[in-house]
XYZ file of N, CA and C in Angstrom:
711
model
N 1.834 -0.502 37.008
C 2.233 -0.903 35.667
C 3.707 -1.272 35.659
N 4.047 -1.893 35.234
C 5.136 -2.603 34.431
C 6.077 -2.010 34.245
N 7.755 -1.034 34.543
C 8.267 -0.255 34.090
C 8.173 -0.266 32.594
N 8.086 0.646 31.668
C 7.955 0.111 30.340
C 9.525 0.299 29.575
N 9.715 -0.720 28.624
C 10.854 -0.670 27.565
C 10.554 0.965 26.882
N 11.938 1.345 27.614
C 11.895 2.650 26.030
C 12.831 2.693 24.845
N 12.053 2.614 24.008
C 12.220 2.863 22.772
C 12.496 4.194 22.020
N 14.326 4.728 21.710
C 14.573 5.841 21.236
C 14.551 5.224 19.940
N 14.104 6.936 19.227
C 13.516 6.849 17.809
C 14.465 7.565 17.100
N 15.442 7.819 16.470
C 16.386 8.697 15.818
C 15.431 9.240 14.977
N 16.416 10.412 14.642
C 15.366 11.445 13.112
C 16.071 11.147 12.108
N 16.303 12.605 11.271
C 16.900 12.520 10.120
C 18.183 13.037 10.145
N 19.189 12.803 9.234
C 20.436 12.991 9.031
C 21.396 12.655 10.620
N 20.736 11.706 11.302
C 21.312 11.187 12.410
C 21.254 9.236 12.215
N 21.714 8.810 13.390
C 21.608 7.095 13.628
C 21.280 6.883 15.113
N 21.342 6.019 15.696
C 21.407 5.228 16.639
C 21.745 5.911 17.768
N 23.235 6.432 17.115
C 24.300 7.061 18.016
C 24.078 8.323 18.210
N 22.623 8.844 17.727
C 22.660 10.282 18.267
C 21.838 10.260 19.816
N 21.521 9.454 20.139
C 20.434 8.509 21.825
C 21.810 8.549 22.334
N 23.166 8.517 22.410
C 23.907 7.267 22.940
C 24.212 8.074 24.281
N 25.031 9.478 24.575
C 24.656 9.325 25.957
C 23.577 9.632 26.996
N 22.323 9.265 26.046
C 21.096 9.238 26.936
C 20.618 7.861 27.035
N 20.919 6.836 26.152
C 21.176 5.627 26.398
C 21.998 5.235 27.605
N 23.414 5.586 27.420
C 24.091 5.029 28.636
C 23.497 5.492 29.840
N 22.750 6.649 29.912
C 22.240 7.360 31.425
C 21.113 6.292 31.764
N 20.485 6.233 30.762
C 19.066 4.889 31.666
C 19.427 3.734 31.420
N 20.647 3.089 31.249
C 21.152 1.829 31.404
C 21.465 2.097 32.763
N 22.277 2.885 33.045
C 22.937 3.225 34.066
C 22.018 3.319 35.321
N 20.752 3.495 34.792
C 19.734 3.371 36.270
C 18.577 1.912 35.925
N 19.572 1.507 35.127
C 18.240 -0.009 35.194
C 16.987 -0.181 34.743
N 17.041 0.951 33.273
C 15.555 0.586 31.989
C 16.334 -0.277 31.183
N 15.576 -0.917 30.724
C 15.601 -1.927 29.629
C 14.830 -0.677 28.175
N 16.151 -0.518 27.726
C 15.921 0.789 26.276
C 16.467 -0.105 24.993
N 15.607 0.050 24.218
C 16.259 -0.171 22.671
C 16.291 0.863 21.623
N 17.164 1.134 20.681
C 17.406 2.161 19.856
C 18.020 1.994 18.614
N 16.231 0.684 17.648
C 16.337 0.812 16.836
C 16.900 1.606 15.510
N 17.684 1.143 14.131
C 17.927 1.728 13.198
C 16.617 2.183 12.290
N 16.469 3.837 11.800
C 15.353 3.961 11.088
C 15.820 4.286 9.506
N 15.064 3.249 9.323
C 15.705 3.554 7.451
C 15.195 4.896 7.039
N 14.835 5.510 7.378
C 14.882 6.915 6.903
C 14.400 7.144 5.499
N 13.361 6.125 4.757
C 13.000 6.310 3.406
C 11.455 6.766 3.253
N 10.628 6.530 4.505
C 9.268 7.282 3.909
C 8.376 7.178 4.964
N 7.609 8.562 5.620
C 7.105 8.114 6.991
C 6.335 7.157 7.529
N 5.189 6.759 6.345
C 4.476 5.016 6.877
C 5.318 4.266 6.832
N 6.647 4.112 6.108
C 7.435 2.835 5.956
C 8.409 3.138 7.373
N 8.981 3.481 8.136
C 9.592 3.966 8.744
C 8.839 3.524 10.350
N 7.271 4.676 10.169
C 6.416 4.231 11.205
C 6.269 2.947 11.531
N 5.921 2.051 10.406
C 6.141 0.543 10.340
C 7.175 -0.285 10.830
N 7.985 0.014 10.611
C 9.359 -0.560 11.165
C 9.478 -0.289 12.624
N 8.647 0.815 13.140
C 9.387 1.260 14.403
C 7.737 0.460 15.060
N 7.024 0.145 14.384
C 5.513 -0.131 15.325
C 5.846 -1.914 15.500
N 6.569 -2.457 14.211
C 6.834 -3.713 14.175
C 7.719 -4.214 15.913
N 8.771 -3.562 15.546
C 8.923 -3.665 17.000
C 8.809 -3.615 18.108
N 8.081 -1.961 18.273
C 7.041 -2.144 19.569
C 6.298 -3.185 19.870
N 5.536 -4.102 18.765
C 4.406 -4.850 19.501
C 4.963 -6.267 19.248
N 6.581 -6.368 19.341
C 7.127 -7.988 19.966
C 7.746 -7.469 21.005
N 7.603 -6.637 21.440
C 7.792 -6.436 23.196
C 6.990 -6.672 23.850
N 7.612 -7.522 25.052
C 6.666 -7.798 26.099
C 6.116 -6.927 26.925
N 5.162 -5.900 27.140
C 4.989 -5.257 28.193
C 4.469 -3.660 27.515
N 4.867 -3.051 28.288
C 4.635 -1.635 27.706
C 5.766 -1.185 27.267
N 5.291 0.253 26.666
C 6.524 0.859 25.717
C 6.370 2.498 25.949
N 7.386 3.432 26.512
C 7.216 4.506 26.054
C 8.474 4.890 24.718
N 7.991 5.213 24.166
C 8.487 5.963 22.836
C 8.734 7.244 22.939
N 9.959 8.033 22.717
C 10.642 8.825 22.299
C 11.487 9.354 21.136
N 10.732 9.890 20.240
C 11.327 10.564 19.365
C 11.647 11.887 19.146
N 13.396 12.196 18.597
C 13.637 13.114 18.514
C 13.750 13.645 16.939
N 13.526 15.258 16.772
C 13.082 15.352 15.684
C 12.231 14.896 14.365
N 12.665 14.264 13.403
C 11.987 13.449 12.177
C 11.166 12.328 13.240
N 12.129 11.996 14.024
C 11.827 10.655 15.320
C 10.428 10.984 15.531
N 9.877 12.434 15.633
C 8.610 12.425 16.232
C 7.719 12.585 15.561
N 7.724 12.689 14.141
C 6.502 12.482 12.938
C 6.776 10.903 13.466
N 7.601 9.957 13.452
C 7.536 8.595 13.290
C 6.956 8.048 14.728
N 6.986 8.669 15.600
C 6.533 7.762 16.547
C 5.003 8.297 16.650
N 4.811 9.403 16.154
C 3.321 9.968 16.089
C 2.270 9.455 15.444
N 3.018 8.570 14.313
C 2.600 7.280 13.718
C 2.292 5.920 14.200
N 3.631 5.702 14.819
C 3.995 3.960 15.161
C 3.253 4.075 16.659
N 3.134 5.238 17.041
C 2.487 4.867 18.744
C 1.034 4.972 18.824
N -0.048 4.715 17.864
C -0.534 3.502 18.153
C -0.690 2.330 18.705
N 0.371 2.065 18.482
C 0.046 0.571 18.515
C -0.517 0.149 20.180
N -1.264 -0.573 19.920
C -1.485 -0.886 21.584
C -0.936 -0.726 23.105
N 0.632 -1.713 22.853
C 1.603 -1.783 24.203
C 2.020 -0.179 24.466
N 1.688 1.081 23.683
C 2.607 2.182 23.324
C 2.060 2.834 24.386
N 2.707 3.123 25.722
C 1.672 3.698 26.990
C 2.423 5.228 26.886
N 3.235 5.746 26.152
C 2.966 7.226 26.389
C 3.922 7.305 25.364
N 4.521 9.211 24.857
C 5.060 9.699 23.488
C 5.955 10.767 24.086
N 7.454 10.770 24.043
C 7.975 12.018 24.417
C 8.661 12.506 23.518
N 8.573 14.012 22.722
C 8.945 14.387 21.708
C 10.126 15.337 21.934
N 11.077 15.004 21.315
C 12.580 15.625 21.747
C 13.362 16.388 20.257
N 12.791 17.923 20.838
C 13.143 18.612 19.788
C 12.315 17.937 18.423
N 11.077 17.883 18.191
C 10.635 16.741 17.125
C 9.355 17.633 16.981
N 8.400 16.665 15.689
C 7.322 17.161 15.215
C 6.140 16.226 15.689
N 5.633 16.562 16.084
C 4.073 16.368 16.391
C 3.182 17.138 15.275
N 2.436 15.903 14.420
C 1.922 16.091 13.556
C 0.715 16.004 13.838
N -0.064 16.188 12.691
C -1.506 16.630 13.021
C -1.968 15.278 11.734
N -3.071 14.218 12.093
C -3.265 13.709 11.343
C -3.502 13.939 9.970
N -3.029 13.703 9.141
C -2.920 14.177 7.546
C -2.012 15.702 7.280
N -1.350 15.322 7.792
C -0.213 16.547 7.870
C 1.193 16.264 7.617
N 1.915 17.049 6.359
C 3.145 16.391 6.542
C 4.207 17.373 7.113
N 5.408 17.126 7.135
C 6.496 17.660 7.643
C 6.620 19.083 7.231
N 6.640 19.091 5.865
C 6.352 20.378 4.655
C 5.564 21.252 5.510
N 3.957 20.557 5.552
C 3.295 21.987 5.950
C 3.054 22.068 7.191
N 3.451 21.340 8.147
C 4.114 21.876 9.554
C 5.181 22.962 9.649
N 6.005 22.464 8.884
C 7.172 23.582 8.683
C 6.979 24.633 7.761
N 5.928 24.700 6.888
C 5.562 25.716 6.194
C 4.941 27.073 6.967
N 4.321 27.039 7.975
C 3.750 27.406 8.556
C 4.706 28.778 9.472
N 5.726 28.400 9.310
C 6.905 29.087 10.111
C 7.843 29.798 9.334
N 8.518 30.597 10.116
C 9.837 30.884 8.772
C 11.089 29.999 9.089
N 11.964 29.593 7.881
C 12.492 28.665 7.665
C 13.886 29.124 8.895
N 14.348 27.582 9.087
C 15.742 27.714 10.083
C 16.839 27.561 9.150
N 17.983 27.688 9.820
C 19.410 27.823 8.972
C 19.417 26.193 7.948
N 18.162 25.247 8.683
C 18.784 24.205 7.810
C 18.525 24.178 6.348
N 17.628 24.863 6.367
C 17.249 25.174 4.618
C 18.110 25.544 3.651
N 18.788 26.121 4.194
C 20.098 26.647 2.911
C 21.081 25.381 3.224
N 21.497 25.086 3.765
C 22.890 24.031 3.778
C 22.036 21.989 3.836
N 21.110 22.291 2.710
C 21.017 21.166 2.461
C 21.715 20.404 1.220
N 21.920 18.878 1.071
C 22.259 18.619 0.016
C 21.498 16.954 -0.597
N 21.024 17.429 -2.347
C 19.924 16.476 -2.475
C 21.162 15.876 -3.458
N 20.759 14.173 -3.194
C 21.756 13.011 -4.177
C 20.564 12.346 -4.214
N 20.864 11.202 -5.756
C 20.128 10.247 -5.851
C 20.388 8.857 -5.589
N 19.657 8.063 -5.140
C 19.445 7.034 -4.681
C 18.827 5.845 -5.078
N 19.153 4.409 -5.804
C 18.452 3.799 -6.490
C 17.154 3.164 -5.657
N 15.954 3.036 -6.633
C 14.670 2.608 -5.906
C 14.275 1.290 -7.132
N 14.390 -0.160 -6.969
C 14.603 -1.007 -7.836
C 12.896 -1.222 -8.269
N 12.987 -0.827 -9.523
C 11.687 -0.958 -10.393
C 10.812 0.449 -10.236
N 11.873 1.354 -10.115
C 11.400 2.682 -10.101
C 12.158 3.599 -10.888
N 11.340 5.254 -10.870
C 12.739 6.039 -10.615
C 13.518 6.396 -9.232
N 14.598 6.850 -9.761
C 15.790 6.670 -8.809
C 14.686 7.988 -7.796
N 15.365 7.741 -6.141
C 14.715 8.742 -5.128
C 15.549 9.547 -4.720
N 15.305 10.491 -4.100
C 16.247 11.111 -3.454
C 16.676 11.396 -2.056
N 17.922 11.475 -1.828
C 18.122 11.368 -0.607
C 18.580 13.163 0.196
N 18.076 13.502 1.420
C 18.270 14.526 1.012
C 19.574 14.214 2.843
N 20.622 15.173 3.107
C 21.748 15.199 3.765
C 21.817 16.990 4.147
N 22.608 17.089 5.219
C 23.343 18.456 5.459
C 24.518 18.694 4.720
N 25.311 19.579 4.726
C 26.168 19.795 4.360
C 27.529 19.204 5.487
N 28.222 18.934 5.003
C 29.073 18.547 6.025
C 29.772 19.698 6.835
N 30.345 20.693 6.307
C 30.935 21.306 6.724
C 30.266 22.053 7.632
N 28.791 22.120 7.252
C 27.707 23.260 8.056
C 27.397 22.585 8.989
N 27.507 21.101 9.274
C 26.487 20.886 10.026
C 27.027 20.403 11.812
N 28.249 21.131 11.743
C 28.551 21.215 13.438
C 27.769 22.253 13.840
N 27.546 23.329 12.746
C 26.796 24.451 13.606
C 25.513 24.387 13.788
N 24.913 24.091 12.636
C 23.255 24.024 12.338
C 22.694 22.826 12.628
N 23.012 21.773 12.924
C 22.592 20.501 13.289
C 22.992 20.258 15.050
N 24.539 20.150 15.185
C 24.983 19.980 15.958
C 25.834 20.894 17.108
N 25.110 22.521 16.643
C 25.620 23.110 17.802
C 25.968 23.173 18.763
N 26.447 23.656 20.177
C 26.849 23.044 21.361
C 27.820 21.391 21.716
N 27.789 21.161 20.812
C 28.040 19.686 20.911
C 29.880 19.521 20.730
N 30.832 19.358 21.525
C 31.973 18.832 21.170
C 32.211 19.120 19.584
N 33.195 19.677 19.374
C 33.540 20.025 17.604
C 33.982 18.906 17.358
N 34.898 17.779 17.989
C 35.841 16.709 17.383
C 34.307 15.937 17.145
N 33.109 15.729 18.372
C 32.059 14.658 17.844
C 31.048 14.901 17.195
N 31.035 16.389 16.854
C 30.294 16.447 16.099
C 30.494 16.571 14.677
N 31.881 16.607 14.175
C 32.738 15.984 13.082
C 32.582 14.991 12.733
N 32.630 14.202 13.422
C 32.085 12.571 13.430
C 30.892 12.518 13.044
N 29.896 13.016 13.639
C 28.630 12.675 13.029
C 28.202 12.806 12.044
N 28.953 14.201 11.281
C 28.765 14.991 10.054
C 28.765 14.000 8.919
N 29.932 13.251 8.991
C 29.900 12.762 7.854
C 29.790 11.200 8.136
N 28.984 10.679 8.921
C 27.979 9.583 9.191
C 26.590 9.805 9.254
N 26.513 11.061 9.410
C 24.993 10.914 8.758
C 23.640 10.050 7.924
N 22.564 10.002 8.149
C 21.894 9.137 7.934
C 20.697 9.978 7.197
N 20.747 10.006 5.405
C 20.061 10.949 4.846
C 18.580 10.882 5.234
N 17.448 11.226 4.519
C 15.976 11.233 5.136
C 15.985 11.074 3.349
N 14.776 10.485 2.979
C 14.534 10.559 1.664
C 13.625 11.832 1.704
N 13.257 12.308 0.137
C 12.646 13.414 0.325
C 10.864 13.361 0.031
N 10.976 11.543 0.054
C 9.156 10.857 -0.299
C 8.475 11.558 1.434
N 9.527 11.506 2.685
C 9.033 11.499 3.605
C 8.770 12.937 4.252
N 9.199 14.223 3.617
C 8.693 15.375 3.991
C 7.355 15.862 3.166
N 6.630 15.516 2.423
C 5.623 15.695 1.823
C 4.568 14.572 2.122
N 4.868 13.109 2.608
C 3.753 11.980 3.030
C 3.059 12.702 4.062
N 2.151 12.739 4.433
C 1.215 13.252 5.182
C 1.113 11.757 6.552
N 1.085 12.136 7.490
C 0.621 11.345 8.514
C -0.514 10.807 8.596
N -0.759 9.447 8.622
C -1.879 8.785 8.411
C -2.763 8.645 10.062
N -2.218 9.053 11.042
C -2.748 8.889 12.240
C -1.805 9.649 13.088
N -2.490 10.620 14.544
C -1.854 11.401 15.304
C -2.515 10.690 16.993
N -0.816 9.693 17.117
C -1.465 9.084 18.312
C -1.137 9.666 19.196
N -1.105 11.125 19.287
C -0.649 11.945 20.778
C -2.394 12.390 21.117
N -3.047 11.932 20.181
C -4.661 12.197 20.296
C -5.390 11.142 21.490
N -4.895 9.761 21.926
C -5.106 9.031 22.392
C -4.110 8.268 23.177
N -2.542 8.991 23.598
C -2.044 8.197 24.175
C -0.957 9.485 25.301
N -1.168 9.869 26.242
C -0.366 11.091 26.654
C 1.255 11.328 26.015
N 1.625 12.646 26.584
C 2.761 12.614 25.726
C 3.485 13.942 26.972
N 4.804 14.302 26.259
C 5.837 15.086 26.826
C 6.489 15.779 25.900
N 7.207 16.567 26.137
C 7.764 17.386 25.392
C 9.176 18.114 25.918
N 9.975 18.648 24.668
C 11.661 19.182 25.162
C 11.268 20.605 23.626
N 11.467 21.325 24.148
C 12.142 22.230 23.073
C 13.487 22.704 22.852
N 14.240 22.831 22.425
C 14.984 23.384 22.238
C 15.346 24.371 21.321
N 15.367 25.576 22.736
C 15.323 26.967 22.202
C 16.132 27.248 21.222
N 17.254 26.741 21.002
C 18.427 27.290 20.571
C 18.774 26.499 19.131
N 17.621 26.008 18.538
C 17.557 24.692 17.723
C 17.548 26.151 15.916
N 18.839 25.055 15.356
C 19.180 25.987 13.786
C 18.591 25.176 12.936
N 17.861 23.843 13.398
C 17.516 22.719 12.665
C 16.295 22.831 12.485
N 15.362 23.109 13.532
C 13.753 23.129 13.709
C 13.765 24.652 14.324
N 12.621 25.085 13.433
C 12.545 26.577 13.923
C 11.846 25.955 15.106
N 12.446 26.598 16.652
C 11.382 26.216 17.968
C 10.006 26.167 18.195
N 9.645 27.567 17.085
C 8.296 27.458 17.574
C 7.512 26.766 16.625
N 8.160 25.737 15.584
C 7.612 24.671 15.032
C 7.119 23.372 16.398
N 8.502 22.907 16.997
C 8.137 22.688 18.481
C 7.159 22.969 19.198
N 7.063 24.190 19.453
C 5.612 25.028 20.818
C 4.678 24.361 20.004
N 4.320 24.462 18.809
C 3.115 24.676 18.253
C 2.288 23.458 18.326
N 3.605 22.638 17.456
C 3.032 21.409 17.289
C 2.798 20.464 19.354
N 3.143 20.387 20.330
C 3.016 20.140 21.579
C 2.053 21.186 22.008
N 1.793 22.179 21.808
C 0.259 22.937 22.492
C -0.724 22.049 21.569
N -0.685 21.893 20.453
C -2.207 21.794 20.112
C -2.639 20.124 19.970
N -0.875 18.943 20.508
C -1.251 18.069 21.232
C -1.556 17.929 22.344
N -1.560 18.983 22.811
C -2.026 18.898 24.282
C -1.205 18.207 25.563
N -0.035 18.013 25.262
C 1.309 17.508 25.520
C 1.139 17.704 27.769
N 1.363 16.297 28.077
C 1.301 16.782 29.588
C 1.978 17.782 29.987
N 3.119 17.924 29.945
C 4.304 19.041 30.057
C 5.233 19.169 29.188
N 5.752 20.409 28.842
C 6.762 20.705 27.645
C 8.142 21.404 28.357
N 9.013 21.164 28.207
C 10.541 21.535 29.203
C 11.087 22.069 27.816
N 11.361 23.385 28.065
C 12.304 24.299 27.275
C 13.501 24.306 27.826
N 14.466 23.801 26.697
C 15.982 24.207 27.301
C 16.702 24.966 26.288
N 17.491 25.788 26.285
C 18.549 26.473 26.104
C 19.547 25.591 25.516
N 19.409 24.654 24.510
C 19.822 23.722 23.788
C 19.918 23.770 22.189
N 21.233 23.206 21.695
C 20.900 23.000 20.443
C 19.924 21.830 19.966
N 19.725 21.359 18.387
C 18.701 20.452 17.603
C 19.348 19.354 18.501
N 20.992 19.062 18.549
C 21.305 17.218 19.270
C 21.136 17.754 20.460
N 20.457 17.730 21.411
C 19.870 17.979 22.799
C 20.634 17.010 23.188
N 20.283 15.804 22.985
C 20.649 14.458 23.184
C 22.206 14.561 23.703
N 22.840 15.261 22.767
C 24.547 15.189 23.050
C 25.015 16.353 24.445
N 23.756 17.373 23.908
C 24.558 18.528 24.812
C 23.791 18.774 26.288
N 22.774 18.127 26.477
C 21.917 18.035 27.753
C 21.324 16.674 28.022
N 22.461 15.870 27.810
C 21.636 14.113 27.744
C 20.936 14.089 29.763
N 21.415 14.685 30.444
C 20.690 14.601 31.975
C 19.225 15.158 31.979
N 19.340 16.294 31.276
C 18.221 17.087 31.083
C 17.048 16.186 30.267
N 17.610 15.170 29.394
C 16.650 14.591 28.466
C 16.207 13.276 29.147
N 17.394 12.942 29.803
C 17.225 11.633 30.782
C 15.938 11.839 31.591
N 16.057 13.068 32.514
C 15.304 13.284 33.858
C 13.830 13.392 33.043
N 13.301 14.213 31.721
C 11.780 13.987 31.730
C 11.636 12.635 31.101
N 12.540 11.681 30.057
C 12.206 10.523 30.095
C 11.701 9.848 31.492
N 12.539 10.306 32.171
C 12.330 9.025 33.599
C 11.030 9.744 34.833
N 10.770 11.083 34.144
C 9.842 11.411 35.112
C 7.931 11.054 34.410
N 8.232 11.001 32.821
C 7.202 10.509 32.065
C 6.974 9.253 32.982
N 7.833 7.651 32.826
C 7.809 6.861 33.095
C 7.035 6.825 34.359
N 7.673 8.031 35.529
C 6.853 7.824 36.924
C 5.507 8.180 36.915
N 5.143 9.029 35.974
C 4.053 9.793 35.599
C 3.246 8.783 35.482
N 3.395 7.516 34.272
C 2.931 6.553 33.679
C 2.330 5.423 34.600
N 3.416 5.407 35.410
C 3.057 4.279 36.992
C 2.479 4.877 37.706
């Protein structure tokens, strides 16, 4: 097979730039990666956006989403070219399941208290809401381990999640029909972990790698996240 394009999926209250030095690591060995922007307003609309692009790629695709990233790619990977799913620190949903009662299921992590809800105009509606961390909280509870000066930075670039998309229920669970991988991170103030275990055992996930990581894995073990991306891929060939 084809090396496939991977496609990082950002979550919530992150961008682009939360992939970036796991981006530069598989540039650096010669994948062809893209790391679409996710508007962050509602999980079919979102899924959509991220499936639109998968299928004007030429070739195959593995998909990686971290956190919120992995209700959305649990969606969008379907799509045909989508040859495998690696979930990074993220939710693996259960078809007709939303974020809510995945996470209901558990007792709540530190992110529950240091949230903050604003409104947001929705044209020919009522206004929606957007929901954010706290800034000040969220070097610890979001971005633990991570550099204090960059994870300052991120705080208040953040990229809210609306709050239509923790209650939409997942319309399809393509870890049912397409293999997949997994990262936990033990050390996560964002996702209670064993929201993680749970949801990857009862996808049936090829292998699941626990690290000793905060929720941005991405920032504080980007080698660690690199190596099962690139060992999925060999898996895949």
């Amino acid at each position: 097979m084809t090396s496939p394009t991977i496609v990082l999926v950002h979550g919530a209250f992150a961008d682009s730039a939360s992939f970036a030095p796991v981006t530069r690591l598989l540039l650096d060995r010669g994948f062809t990666v893209r790391v679409p922007a996710v508007p962050n307003r509602s999980l079919s609309g979102d899924a959509a956006v991220i499936r639109a692009l998968v299928e004007q790629i030429d070739g195959p695709v593995l998909l990686v989403g971290h956190s919120y990233g992995g209700a959305v790619i649990t969606v969008a990977g379907v799509a045909e070219n989508v040859a495998g799913l690696v979930y990074v620190a993220g939710y693996a949903l259960e078809e007709g399941e939303s974020l809510a009662q995945l996470q209901g299921g558990f007792p709540d992590s530190d992110l529950a208290q240091n949230l903050v809800y604003a409104p947001y105009p929705v044209p020919g509606a009522e206004d929606g809401t957007d929901v954010s961390v706290v800034v000040e909280s969220f070097p610890d509870v979001f971005a633990a381990g991570v550099d204090r000066s960059t994870a300052e930075v991120l705080a208040v670039s953040q990229r809210p999640l609306s709050a239509v998309a923790f209650g939409e229920p997942a319309s399809v669970a393509a870890w049912r029909t397409k293999p997949g991988w997994g990262i936990v991170s033990a050390a996560d103030h964002t996702i209670n972990p064993d929201v993680e275990r749970f949801g990857y055992e009862r996808a049936g996930l090829r292998s699941v790698t626990e690290l000793d990581a905060p929720h941005l894995v991405m920032h504080s073990h980007p080698a660690e996240v690199t190596e099962v991306i690139t060992d999925a891929i060999a898996q895949l060939g």
